[in-house]
Tab-separated table of C-alpha atoms and ligand atoms in Angstrom:
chain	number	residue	atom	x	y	z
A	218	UNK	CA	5.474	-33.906	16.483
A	219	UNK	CA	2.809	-35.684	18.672
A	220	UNK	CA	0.493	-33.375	18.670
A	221	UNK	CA	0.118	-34.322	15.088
A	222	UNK	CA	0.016	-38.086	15.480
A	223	UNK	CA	-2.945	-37.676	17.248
A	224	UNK	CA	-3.944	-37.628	20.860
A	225	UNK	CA	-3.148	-41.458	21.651
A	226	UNK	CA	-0.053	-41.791	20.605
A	227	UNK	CA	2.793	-42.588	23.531
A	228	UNK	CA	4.949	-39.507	22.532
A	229	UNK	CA	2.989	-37.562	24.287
A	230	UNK	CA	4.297	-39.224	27.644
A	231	UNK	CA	7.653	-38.941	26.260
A	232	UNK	CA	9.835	-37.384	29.425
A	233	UNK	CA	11.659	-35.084	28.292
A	234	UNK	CA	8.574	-33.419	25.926
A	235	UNK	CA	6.277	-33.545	28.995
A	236	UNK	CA	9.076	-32.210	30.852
A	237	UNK	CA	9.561	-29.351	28.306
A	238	UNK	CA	5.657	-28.467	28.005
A	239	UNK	CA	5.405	-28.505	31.770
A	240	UNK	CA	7.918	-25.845	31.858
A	241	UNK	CA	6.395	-24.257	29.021
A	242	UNK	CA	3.127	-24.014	30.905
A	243	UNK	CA	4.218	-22.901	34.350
A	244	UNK	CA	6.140	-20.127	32.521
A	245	UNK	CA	3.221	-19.612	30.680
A	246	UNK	CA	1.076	-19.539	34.263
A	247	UNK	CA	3.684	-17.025	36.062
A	248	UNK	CA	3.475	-14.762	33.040
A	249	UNK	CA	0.129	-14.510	32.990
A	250	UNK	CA	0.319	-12.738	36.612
A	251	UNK	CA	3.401	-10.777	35.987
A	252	UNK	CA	1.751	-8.003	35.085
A	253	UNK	CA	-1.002	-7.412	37.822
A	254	UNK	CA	2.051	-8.624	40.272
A	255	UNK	CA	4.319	-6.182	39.531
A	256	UNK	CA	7.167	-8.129	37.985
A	257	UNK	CA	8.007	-6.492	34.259
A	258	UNK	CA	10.627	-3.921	34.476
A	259	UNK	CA	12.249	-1.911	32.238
A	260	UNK	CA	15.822	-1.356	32.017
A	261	UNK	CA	17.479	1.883	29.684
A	262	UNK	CA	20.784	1.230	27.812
A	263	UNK	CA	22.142	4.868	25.975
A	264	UNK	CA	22.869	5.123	22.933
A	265	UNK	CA	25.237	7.614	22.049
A	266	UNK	CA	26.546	10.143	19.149
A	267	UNK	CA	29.446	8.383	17.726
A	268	UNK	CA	31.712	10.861	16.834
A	269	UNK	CA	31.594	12.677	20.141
A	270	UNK	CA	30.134	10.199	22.746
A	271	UNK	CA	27.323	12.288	23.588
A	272	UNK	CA	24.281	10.389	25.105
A	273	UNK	CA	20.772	11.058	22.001
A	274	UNK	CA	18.749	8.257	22.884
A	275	UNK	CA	17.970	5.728	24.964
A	276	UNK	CA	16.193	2.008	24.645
A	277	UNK	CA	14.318	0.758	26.807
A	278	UNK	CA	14.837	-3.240	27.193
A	279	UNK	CA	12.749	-5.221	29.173
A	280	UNK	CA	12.859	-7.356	32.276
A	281	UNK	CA	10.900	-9.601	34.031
A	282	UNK	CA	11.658	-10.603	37.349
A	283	UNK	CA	10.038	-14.641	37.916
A	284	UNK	CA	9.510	-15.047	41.607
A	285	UNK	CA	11.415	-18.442	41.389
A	286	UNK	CA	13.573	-17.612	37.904
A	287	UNK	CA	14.746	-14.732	39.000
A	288	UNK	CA	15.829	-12.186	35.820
A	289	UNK	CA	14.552	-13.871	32.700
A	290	UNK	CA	15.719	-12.810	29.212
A	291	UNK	CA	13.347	-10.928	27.361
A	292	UNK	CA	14.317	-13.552	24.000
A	293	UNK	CA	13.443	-16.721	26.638
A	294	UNK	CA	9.895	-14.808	27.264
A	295	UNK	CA	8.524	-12.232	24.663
A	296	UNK	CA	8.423	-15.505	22.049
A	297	UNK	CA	5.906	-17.043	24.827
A	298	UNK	CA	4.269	-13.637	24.930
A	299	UNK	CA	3.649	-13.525	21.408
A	300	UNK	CA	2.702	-17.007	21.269
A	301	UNK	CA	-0.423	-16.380	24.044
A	302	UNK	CA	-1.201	-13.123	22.669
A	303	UNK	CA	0.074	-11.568	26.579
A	304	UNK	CA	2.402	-9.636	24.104
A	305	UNK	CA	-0.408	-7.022	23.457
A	306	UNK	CA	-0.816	-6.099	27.517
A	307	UNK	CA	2.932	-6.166	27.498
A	308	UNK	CA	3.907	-4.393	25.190
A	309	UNK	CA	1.346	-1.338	25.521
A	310	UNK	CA	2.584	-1.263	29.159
A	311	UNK	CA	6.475	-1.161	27.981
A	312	UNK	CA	5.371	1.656	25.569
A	313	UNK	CA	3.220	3.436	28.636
A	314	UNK	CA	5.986	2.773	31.418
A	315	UNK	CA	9.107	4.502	28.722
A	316	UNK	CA	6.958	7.341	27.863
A	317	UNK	CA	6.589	7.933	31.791
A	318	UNK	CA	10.317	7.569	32.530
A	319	UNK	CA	10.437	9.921	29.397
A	320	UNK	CA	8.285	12.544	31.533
A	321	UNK	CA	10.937	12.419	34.452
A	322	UNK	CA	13.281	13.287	32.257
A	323	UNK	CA	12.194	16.153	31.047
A	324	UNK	CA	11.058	17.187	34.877
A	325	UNK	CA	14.697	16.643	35.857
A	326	UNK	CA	15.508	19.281	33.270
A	327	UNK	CA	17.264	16.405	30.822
A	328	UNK	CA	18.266	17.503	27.556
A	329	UNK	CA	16.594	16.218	24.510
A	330	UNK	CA	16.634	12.665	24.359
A	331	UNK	CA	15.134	9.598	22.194
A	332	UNK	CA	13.163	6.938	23.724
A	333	UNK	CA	13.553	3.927	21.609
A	334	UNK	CA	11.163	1.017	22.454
A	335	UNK	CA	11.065	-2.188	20.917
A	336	UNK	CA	7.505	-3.186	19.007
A	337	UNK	CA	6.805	-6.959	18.544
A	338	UNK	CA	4.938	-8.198	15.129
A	339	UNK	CA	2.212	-9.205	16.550
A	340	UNK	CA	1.244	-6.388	18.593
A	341	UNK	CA	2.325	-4.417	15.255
A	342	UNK	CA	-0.751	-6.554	13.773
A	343	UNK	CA	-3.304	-5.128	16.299
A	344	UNK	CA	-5.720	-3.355	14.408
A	345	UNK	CA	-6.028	-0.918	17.417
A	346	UNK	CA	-2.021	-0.267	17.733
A	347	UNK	CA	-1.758	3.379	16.365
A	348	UNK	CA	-4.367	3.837	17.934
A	349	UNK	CA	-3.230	2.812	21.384
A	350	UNK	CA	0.092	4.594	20.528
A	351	UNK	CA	-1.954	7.871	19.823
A	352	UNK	CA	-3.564	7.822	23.446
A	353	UNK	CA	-0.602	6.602	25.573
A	354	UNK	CA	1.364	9.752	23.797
A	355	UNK	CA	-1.629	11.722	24.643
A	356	UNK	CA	-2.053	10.180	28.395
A	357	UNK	CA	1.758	10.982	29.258
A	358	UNK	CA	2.516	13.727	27.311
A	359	UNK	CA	4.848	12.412	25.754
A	360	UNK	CA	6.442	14.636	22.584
A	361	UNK	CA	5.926	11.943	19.212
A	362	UNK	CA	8.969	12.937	17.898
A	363	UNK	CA	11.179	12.082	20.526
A	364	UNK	CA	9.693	8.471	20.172
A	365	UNK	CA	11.075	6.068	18.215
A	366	UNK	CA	8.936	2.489	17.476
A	367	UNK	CA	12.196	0.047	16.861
A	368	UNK	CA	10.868	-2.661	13.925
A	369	UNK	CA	11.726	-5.628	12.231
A	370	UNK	CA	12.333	-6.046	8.654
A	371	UNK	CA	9.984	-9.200	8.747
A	372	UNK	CA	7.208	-7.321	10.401
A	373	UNK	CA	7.280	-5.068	6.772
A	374	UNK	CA	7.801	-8.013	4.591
A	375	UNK	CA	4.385	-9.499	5.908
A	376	UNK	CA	1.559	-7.997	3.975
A	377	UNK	CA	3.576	-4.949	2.758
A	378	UNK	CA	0.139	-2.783	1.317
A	379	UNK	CA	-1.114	-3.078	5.277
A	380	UNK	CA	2.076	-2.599	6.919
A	381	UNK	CA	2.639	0.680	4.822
A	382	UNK	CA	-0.720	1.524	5.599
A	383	UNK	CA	0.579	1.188	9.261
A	384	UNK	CA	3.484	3.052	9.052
A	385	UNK	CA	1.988	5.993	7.706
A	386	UNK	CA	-0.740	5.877	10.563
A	387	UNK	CA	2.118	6.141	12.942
A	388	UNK	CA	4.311	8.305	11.131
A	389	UNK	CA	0.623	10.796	10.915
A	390	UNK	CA	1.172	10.492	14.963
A	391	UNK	CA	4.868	11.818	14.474
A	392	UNK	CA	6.936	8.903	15.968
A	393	UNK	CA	9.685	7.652	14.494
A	394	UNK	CA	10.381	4.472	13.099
A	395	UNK	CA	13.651	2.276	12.892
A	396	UNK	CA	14.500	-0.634	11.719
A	397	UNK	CA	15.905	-3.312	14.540
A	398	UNK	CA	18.349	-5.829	13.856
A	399	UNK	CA	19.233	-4.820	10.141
A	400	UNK	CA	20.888	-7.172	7.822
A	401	UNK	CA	19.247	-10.371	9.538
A	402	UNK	CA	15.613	-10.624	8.313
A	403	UNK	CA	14.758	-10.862	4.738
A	404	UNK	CA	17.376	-8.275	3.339
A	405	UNK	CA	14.893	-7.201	1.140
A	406	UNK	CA	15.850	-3.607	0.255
A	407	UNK	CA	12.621	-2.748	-1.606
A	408	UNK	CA	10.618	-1.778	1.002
A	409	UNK	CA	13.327	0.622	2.172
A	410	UNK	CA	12.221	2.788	-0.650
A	411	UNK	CA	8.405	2.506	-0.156
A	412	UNK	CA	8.689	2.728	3.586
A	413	UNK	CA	8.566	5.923	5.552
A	414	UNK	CA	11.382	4.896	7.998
A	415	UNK	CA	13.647	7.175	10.093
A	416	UNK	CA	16.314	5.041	10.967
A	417	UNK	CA	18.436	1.475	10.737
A	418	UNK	CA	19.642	-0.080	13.799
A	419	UNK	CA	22.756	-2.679	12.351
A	420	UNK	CA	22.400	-5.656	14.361
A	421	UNK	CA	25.547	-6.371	16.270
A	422	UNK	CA	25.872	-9.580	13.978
A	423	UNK	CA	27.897	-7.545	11.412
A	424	UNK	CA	29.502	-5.211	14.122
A	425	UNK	CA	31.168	-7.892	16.571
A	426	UNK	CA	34.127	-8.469	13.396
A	427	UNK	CA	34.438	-4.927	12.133
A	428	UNK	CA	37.598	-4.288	13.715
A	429	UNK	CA	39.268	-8.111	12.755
A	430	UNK	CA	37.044	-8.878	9.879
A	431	UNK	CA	37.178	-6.941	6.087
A	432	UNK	CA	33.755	-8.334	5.283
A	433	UNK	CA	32.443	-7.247	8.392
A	434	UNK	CA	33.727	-4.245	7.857
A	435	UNK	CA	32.667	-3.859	4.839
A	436	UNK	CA	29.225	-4.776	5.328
A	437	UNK	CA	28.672	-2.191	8.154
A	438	UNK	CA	29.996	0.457	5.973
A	439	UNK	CA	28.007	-0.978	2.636
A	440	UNK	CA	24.488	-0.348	5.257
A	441	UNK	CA	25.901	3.305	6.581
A	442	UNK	CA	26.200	4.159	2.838
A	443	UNK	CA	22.960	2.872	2.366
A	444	UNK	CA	20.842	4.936	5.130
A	445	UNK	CA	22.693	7.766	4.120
A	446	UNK	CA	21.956	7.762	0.754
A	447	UNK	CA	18.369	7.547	1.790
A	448	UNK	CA	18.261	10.302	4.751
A	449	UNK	CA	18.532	7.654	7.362
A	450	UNK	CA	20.101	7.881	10.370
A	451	UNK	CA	22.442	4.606	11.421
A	452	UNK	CA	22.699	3.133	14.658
A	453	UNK	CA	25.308	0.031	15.538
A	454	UNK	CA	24.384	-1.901	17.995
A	455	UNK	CA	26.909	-4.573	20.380
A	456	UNK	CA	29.617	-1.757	20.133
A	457	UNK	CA	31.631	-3.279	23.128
A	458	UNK	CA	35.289	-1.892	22.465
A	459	UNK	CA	36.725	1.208	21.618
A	460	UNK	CA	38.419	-0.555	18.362
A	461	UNK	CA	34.865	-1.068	17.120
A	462	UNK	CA	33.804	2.614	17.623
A	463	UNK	CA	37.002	3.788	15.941
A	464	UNK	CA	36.047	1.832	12.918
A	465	UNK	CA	32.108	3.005	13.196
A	466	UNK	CA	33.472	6.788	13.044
A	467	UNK	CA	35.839	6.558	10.462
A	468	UNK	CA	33.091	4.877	8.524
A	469	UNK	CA	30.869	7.918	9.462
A	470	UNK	CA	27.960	5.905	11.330
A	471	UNK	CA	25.686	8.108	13.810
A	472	UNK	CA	25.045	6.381	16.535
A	473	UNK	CA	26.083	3.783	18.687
A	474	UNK	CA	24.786	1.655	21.585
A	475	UNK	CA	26.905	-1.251	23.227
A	476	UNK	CA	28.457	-2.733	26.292
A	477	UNK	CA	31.460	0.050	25.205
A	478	UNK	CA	29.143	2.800	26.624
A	479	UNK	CA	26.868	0.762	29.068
A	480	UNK	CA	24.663	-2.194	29.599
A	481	UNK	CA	21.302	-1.747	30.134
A	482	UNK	CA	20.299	-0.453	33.298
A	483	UNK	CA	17.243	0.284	36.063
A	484	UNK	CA	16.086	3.707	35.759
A	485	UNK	CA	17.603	5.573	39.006
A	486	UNK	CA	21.467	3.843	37.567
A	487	UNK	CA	20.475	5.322	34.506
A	488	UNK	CA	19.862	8.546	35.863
A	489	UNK	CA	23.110	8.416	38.278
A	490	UNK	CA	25.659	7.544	35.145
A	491	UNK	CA	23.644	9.883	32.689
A	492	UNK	CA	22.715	13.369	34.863
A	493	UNK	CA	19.810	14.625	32.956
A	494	UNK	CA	21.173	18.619	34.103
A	495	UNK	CA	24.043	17.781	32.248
A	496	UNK	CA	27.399	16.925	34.796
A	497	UNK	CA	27.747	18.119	38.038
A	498	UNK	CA	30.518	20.825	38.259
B	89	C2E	P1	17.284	-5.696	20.613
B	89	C2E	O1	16.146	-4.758	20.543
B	89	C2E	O2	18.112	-5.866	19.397
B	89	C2E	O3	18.133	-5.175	21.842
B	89	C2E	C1	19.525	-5.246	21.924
B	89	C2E	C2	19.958	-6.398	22.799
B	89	C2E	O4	21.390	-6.459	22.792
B	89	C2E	C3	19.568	-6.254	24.264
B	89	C2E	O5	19.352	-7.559	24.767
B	89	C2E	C4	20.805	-5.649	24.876
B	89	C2E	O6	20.931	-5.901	26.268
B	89	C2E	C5	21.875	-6.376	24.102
B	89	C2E	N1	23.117	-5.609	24.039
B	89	C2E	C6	23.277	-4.279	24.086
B	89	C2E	N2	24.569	-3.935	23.939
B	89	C2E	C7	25.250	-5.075	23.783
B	89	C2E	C8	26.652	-5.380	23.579
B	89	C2E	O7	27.514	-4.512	23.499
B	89	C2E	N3	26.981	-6.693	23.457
B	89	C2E	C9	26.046	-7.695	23.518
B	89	C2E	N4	26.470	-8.937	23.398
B	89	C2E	N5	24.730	-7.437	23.710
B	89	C2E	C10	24.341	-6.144	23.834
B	89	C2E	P2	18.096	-7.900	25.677
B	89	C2E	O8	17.814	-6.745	26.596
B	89	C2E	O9	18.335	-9.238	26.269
B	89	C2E	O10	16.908	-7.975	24.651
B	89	C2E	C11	16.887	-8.949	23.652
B	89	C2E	C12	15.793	-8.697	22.655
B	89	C2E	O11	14.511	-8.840	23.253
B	89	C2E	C13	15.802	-7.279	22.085
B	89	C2E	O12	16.787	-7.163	21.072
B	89	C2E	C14	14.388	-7.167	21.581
B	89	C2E	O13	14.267	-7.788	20.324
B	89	C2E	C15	13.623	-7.986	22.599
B	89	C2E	N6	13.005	-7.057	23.566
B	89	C2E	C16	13.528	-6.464	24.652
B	89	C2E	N7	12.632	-5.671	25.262
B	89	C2E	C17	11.499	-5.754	24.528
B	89	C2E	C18	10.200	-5.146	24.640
B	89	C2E	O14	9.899	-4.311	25.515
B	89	C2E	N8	9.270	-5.494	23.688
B	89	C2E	C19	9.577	-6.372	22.666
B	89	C2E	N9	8.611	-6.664	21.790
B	89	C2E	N10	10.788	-6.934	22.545
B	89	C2E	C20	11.737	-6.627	23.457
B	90	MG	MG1	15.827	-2.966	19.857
B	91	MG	MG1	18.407	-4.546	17.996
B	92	MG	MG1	19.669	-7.171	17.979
């Protein structure tokens, strides 16, 4: 790389680079502002029972809307946010903003329902994140069990004695805690013993093939066996047919969340698809 090669070296006015770190840094510029201008958004895709399609949760995903870009993907910014650090603004506003839509819910008279929101390593690092998770539950009134802190196996894999240390300060606050994207970090099943976790969310990897594919299908029922064994609750994520929920149910797994059900959506479509008072008669 030419950073490395020192600061004379004619890479560095190599076009498509300087192209690339141009970009890099505008995006970097425009995030910078996007939250004192209004532009993050979240968006809420359900996640449902599997057995009888009943709506238990829901995860908030979020948006950010460039004045130039338009949408961007959260997986072409939050790597940017983690990079600069803006993660740690971000992401207590995410957890702030859910817990509020939370609150409407339960105004609107909405049954009990999970609000899963993603957590990024490095604000997981923040030696004041339990503690920021302790006053934005207290701030909204949010009820800790019916939040759930989605994870990554890497995150735990770190500097295990700390991250434990972690997860019981947040577990003291009573959140949940899940584990996102399961099966794709370091499939290290040790700390899944050590670790007070609540539930595993299989990443859509594994569930894509399960209605085509034996191994697939034999790897998403290998991990149900495995959070049930252990008390967990199991999640699938990229359900997007009605072939791979009938093999998720036969194979006994709790939840599921996919394109099948819904995509994710702004609050008030939420709210239209999903009546918190339950249907209208
Ligand atoms: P994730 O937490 O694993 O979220 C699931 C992703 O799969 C979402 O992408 C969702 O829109 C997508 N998805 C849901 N159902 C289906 C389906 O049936 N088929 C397919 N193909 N995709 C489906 P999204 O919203 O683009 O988010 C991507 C990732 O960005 C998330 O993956 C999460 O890791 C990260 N992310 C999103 N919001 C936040 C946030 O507020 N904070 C942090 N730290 N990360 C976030
Ligand atoms: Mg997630
Ligand atoms: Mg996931
Ligand atoms: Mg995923």
């Amino acid at each position: 790389r030419a950073k490395d090669e020192g600061r004379n070296s004619f890479q560095l006015f190599e076009p498509a680079m300087n192209a690339r770190s141009l970009e890099r840094l505008a995006l970097e510029t425009a995030l910078h502002r996007a939250l004192p201008r209004d532009e993050l958004q979240l968006y809420f895709q359900p996640v449902m029972k599997a057995e009888e399609s009943e709506l238990i949760a829901v995860e908030a995903l979020l948006r950010w809307r460039h004045p130039d870009l338009g949408l961007v993907s959260p997986a072409d910014f939050i790597p940017l946010a983690e990079d600069t650090g803006l993660i740690v603004p971000i992401g207590e506003w995410v957890l702030r903003s859910a817990c509020e839509h939370h609150r409407r819910w339960c105004e609107a008279g909405g049954a009990p329902l999970h609000m899963m929101v993603n957590i990024s390593a490095r604000q997981f690092r923040e030696e004041g994140f339990a503690a920021m998770v302790a006053s934005v539950l207290a701030e909204t009134g949010m009820t800790p069990g019916e939040l759930t802190l989605e994870l990554t196996e890497s995150m735990l894999m770190d500097d295990t004695d700390r991250a434990l240390a972690r997860l019981d300060h947040l577990r003291a606050l009573g959140v949940c805690l899940a584990i996102d994207d399961f099966g794709t970090g370091y499939s290290s099943l040790a700390y899944l013993k050590r670790f007070p976790i609540d539930e595993l969310k299989i990443d859509r990897l594994f569930v894509r093939g399960i209605d085509r594919n034996t191994r697939d299908a034999a790897l998403v029922s290998a991990i149900v066996s495995l959070g049930h064994s252990l008390g967990l609750r199991v999640v699938a994520e990229g359900v997007e047919s009605a072939a791979h929920l009938a093999v998720l149910r036969r194979q006994g797994c709790d939840l599921a969340q996919g394109f099948l059900f819904s995509p994710p959506l702004p609050w008030d479509e939420f709210v239209a698809a999903y009546p918190p008072a339950g249907a209208a008669p």
